[in-house]
PDB file of C-alpha atoms in Angstrom:
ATOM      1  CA  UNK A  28       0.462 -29.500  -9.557  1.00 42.00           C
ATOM      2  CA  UNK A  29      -2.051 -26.940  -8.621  1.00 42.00           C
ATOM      3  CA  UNK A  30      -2.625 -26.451  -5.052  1.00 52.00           C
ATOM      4  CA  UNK A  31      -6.060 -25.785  -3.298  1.00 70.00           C
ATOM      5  CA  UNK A  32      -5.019 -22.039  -2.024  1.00 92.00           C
ATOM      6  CA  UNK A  33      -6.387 -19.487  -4.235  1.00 95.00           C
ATOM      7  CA  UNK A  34      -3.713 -16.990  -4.934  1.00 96.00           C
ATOM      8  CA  UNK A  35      -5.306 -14.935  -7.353  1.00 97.00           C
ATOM      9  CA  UNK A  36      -9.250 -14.882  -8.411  1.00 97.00           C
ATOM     10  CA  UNK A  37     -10.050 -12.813 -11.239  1.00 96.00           C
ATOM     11  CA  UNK A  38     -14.575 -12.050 -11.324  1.00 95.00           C
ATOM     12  CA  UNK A  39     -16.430 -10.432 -14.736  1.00 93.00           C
ATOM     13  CA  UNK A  40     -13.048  -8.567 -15.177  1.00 93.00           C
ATOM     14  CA  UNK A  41     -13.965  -6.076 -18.061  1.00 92.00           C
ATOM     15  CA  UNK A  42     -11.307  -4.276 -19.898  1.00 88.00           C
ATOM     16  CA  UNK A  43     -12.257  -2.855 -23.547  1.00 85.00           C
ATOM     17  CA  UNK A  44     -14.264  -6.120 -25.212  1.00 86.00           C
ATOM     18  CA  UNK A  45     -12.788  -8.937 -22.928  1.00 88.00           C
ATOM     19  CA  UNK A  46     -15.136 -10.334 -20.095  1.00 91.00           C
ATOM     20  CA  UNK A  47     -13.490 -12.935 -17.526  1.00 92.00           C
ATOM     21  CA  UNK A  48     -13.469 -15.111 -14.364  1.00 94.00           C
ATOM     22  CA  UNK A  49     -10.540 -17.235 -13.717  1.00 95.00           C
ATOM     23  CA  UNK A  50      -8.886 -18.311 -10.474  1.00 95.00           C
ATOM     24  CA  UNK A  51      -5.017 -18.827 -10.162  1.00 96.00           C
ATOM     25  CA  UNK A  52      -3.322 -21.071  -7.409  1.00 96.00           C
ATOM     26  CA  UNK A  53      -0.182 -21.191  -5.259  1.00 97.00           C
ATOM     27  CA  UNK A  54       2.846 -22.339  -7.191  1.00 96.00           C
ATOM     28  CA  UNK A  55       0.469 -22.658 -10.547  1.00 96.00           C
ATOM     29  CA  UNK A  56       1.958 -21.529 -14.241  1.00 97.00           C
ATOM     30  CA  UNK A  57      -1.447 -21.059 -16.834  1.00 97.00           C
ATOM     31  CA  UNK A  58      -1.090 -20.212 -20.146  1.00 97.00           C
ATOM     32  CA  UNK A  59      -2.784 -17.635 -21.739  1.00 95.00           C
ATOM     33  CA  UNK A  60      -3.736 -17.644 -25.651  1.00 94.00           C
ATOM     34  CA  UNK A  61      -5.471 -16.444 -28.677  1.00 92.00           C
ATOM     35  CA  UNK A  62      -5.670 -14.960 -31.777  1.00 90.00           C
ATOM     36  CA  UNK A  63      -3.216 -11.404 -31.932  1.00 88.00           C
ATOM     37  CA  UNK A  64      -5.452  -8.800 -30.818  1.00 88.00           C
ATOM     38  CA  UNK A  65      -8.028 -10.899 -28.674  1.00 89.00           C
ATOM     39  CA  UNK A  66      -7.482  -9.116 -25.354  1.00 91.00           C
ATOM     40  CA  UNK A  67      -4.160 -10.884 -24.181  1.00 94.00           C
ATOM     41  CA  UNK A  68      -2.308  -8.011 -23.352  1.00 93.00           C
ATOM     42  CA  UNK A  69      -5.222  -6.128 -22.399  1.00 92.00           C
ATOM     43  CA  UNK A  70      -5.992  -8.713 -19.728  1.00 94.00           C
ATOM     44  CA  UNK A  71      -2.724  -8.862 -17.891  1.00 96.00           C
ATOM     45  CA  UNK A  72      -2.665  -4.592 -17.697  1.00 95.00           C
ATOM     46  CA  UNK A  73      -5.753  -5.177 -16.199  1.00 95.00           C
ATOM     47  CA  UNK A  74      -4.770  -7.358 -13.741  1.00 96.00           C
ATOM     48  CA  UNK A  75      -1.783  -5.852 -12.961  1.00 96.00           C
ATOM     49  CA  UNK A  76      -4.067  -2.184 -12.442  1.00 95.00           C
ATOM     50  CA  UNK A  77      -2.105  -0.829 -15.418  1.00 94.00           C
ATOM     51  CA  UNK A  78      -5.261  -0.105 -17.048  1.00 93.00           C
ATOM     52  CA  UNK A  79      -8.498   0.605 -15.699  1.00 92.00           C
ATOM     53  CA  UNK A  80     -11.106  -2.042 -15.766  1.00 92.00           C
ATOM     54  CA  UNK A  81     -14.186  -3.217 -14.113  1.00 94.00           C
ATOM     55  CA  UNK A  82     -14.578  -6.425 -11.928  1.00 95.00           C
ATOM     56  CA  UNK A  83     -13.150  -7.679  -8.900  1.00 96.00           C
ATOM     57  CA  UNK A  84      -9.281  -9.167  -8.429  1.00 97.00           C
ATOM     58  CA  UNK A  85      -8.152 -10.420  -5.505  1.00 97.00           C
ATOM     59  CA  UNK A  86      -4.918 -11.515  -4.077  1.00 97.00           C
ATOM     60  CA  UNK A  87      -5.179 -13.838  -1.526  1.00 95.00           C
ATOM     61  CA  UNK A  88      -8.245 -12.355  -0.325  1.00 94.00           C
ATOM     62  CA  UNK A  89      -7.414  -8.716  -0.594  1.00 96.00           C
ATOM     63  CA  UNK A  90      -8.640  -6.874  -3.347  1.00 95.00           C
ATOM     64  CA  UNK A  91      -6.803  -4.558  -6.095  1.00 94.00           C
ATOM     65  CA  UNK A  92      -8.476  -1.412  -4.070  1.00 94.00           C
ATOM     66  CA  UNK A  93      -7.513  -2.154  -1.033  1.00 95.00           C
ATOM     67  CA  UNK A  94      -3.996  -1.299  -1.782  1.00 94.00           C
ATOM     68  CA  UNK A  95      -2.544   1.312  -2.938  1.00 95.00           C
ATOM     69  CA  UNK A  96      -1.153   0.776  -6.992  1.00 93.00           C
ATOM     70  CA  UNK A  97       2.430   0.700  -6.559  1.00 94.00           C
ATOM     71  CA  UNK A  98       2.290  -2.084  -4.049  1.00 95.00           C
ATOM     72  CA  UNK A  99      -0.386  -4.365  -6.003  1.00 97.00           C
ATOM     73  CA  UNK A 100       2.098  -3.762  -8.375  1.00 95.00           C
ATOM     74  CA  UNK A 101       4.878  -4.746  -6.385  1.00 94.00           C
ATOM     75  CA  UNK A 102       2.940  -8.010  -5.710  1.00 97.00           C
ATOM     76  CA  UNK A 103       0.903  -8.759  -9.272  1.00 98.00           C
ATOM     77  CA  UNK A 104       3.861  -7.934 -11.519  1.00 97.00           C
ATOM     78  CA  UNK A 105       3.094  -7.105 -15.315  1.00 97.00           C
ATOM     79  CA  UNK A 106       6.395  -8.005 -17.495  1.00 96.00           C
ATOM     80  CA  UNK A 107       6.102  -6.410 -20.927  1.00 95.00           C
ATOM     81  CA  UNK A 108       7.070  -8.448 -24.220  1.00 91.00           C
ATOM     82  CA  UNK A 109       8.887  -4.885 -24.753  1.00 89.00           C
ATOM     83  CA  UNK A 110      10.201  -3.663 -21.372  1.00 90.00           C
ATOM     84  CA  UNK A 111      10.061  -0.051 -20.470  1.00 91.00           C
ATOM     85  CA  UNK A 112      13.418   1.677 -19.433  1.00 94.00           C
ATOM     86  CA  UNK A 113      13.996   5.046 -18.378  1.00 94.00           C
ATOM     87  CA  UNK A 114      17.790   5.146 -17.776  1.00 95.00           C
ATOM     88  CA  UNK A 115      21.137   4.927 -20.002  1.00 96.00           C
ATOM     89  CA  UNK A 116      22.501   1.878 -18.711  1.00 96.00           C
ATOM     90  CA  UNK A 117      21.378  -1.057 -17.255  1.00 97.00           C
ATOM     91  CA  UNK A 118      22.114  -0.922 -13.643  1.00 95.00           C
ATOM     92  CA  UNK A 119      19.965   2.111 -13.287  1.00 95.00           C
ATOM     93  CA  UNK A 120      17.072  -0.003 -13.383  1.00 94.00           C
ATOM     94  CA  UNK A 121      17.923  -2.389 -10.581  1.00 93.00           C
ATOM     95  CA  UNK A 122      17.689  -1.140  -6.978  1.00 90.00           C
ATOM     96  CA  UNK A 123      19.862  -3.537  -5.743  1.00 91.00           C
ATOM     97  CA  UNK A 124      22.866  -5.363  -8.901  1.00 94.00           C
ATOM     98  CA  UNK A 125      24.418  -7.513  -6.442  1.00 93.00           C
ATOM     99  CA  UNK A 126      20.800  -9.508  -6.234  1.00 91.00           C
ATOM    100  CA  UNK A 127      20.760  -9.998  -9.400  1.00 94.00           C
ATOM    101  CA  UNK A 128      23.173 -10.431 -10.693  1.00 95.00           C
ATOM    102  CA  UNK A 129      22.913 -14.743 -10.424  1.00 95.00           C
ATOM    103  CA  UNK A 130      19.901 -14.452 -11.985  1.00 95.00           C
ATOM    104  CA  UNK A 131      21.587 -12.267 -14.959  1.00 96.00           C
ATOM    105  CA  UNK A 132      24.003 -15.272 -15.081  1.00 95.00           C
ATOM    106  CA  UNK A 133      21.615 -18.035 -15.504  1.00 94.00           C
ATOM    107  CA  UNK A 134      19.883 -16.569 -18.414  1.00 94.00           C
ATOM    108  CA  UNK A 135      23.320 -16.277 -20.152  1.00 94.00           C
ATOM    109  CA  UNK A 136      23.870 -12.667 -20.056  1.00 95.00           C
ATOM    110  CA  UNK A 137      27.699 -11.710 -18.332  1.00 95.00           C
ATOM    111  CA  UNK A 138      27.431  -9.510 -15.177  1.00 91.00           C
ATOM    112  CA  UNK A 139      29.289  -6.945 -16.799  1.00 95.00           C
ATOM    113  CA  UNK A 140      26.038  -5.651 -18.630  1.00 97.00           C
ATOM    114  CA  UNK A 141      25.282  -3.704 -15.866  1.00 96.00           C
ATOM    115  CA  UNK A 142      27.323  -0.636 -17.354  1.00 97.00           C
ATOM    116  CA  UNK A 143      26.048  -1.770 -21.115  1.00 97.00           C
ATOM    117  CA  UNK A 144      24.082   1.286 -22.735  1.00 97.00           C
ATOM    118  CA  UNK A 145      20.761   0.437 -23.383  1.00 96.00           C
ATOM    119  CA  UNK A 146      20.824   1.046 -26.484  1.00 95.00           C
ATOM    120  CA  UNK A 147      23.033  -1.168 -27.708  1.00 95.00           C
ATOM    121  CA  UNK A 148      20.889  -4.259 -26.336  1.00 95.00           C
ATOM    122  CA  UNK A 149      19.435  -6.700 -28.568  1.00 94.00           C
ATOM    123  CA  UNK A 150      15.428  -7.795 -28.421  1.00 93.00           C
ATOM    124  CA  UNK A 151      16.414 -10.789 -26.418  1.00 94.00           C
ATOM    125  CA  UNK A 152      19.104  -9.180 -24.011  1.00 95.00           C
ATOM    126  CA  UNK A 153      16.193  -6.281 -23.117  1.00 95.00           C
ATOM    127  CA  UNK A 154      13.891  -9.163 -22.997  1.00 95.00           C
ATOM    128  CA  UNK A 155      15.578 -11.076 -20.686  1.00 96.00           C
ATOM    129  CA  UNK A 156      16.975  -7.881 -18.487  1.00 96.00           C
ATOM    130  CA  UNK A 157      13.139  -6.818 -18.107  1.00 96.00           C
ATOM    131  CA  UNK A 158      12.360 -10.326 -16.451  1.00 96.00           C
ATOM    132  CA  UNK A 159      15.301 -10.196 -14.422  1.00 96.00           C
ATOM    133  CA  UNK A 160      14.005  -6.966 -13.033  1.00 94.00           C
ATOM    134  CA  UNK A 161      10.654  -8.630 -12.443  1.00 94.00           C
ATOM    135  CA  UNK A 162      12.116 -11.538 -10.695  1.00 94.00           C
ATOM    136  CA  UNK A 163      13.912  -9.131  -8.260  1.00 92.00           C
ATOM    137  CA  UNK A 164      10.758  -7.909  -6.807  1.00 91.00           C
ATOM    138  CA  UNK A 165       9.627 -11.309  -5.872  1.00 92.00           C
ATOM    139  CA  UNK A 166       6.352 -10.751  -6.651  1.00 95.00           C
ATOM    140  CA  UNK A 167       3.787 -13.514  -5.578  1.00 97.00           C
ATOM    141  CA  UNK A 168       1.757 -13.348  -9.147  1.00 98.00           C
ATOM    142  CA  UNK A 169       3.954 -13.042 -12.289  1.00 98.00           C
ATOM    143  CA  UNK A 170       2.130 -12.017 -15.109  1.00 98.00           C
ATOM    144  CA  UNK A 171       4.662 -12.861 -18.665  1.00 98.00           C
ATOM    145  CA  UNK A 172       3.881 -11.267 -21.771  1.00 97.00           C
ATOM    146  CA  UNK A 173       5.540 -13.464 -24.347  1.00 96.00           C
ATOM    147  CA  UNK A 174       8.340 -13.292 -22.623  1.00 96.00           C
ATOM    148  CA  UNK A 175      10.772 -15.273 -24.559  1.00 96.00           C
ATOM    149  CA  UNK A 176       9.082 -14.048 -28.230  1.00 93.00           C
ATOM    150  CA  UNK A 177      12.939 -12.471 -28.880  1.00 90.00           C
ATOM    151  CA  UNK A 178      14.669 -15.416 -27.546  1.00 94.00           C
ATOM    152  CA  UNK A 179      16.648 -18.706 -29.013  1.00 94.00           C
ATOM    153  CA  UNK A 180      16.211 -22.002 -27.745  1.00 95.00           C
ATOM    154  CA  UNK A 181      19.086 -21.893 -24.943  1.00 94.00           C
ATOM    155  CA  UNK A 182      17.929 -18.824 -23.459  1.00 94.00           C
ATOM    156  CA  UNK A 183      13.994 -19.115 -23.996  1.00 96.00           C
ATOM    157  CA  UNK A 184      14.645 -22.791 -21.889  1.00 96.00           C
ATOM    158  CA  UNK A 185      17.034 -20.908 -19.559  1.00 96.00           C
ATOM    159  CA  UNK A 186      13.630 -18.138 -19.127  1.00 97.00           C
ATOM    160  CA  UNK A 187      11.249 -21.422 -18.544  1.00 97.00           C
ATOM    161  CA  UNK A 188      13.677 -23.238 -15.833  1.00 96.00           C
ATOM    162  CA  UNK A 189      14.282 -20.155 -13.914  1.00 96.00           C
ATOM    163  CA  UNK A 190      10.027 -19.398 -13.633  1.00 97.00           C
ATOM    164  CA  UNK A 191       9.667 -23.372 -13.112  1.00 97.00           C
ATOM    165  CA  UNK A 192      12.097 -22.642 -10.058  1.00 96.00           C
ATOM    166  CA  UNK A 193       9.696 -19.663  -8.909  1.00 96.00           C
ATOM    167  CA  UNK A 194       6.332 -21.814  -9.273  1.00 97.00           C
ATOM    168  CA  UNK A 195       7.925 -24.550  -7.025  1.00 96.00           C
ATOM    169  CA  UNK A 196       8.426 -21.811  -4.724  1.00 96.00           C
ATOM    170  CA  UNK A 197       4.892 -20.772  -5.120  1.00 96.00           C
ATOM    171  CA  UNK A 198       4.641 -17.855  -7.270  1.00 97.00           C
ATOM    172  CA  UNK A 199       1.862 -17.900  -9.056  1.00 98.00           C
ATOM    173  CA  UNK A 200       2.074 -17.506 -12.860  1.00 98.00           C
ATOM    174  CA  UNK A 201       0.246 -16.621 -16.222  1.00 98.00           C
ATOM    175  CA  UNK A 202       2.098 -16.791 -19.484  1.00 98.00           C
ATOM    176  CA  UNK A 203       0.832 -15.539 -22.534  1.00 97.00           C
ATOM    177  CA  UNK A 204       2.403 -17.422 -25.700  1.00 95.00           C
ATOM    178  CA  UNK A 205       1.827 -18.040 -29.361  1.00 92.00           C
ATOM    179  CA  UNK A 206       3.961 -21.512 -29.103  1.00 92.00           C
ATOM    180  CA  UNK A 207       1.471 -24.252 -28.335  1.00 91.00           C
ATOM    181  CA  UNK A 208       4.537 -26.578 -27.766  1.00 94.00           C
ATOM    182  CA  UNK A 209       5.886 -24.131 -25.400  1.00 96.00           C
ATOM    183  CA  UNK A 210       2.222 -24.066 -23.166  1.00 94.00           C
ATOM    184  CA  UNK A 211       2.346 -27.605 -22.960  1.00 94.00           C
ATOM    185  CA  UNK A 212       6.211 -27.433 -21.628  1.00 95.00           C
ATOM    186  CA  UNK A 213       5.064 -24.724 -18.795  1.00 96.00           C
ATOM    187  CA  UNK A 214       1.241 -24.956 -17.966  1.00 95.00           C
ATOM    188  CA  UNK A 215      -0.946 -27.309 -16.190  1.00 88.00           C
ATOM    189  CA  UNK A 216      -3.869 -25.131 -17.707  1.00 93.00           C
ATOM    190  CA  UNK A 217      -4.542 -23.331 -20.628  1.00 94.00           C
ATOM    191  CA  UNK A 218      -6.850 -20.597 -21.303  1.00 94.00           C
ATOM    192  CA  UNK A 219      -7.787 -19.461 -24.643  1.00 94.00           C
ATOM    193  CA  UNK A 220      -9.381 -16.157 -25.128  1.00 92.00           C
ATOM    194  CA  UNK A 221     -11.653 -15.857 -28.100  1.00 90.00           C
ATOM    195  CA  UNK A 222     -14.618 -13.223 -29.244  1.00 88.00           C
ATOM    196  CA  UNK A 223     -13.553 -11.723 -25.924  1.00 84.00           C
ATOM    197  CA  UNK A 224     -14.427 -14.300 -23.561  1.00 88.00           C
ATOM    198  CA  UNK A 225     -12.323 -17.053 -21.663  1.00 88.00           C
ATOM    199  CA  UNK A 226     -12.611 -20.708 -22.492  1.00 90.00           C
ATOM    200  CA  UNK A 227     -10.267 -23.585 -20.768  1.00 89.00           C
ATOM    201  CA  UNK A 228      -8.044 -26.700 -21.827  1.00 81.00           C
ATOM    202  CA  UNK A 229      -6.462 -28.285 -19.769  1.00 72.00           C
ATOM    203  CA  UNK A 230      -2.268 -29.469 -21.291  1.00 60.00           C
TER     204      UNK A 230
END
């Protein structure tokens, strides 16, 4: 499935002890794995200018300084295994419900969690709320950080159809996961970060 257009192209990014290249396409999900601790994380903050690092990313051409953060951001979209949330409930941390609230739907939750307290969400429910606010942005790179870890099998398979939908549309994608079964479900290519370098398999 991957298509010749270079969406995102990652050269000598340095963050901490983890050195990489990579290039992502158009409509292309990649898996990213290792050992717990190897850089994972590290990587995608990096990417997503989170963090500060050295090397060069570019999207479509344009790179990460060209721009100013929040709309790189906007555009290369970091989605925590643990989402960050500043509000009491939910809707406070959607600009617009309405939008998405079919997207809410199809990963099980009812629409009337908009006024739930966020306290009282599970590991799953703020897992899947935190993606839902990712999706919403419409970002052209999606960068997943194990995001169904908290998840059963419905949901976490509701969570893979509804980014399957987005590659097809041509978001670009990298998904970090422990679940070898799960890489080979999503990925047409997997990297493996190990000793703090960046080695590939293809699924």
């Amino acid at each position: 499935m991957p298509h010749d257009h270079v969406l995102l192209e990652v050269r000598s990014l340095v963050r901490l002890h983890v050195n990489v290249s990579f290039e992502l396409h158009r409509g292309e999900c990649i898996t990213l794995q290792g050992a717990s601790g190897s850089g994972k994380t590290l990587l995608l903050r990096a990417i997503a200018d989170l963090d500060p690092s050295e090397g060069t990313v570019m999207l479509d051409g344009a790179t990460r300084e060209s721009m100013p953060a929040p709309v790189w951001r906007r555009q290369v979209t970091f989605v925590a295994a643990e989402p960050g949330w500043w509000g009491d409930t939910v809707r406070e941390h959607f600009a617009a419900w309405e939008e998405a609230r079919p997207l809410v739907e199809k990963l099980g939750l009812p629409t009337t969690c908009a006024e739930w307290d966020i306290q009282r969400l599970s590991t799953g429910e703020r897992q899947r709320l935190g993606l839902v606010r990712a999706l919403a942005l419409h970002s052209r790179v999606l960068l997943l950080d194990e995001p169904t870890s908290g998840l059963d099998a419905d949901a976490t398979a509701a969570v893979e159809a509804m980014i399957a939908e987005r590659t097809k549309a041509g978001t670009g994608v990298i998904w970090v996961t422990h679940n070898a079964e799960q890489a080979r479900r999503v990925a047409s290519r997997r990297l493996i970060i190990k000793d703090g370098r960046m080695t590939e398999e293809q699924t």
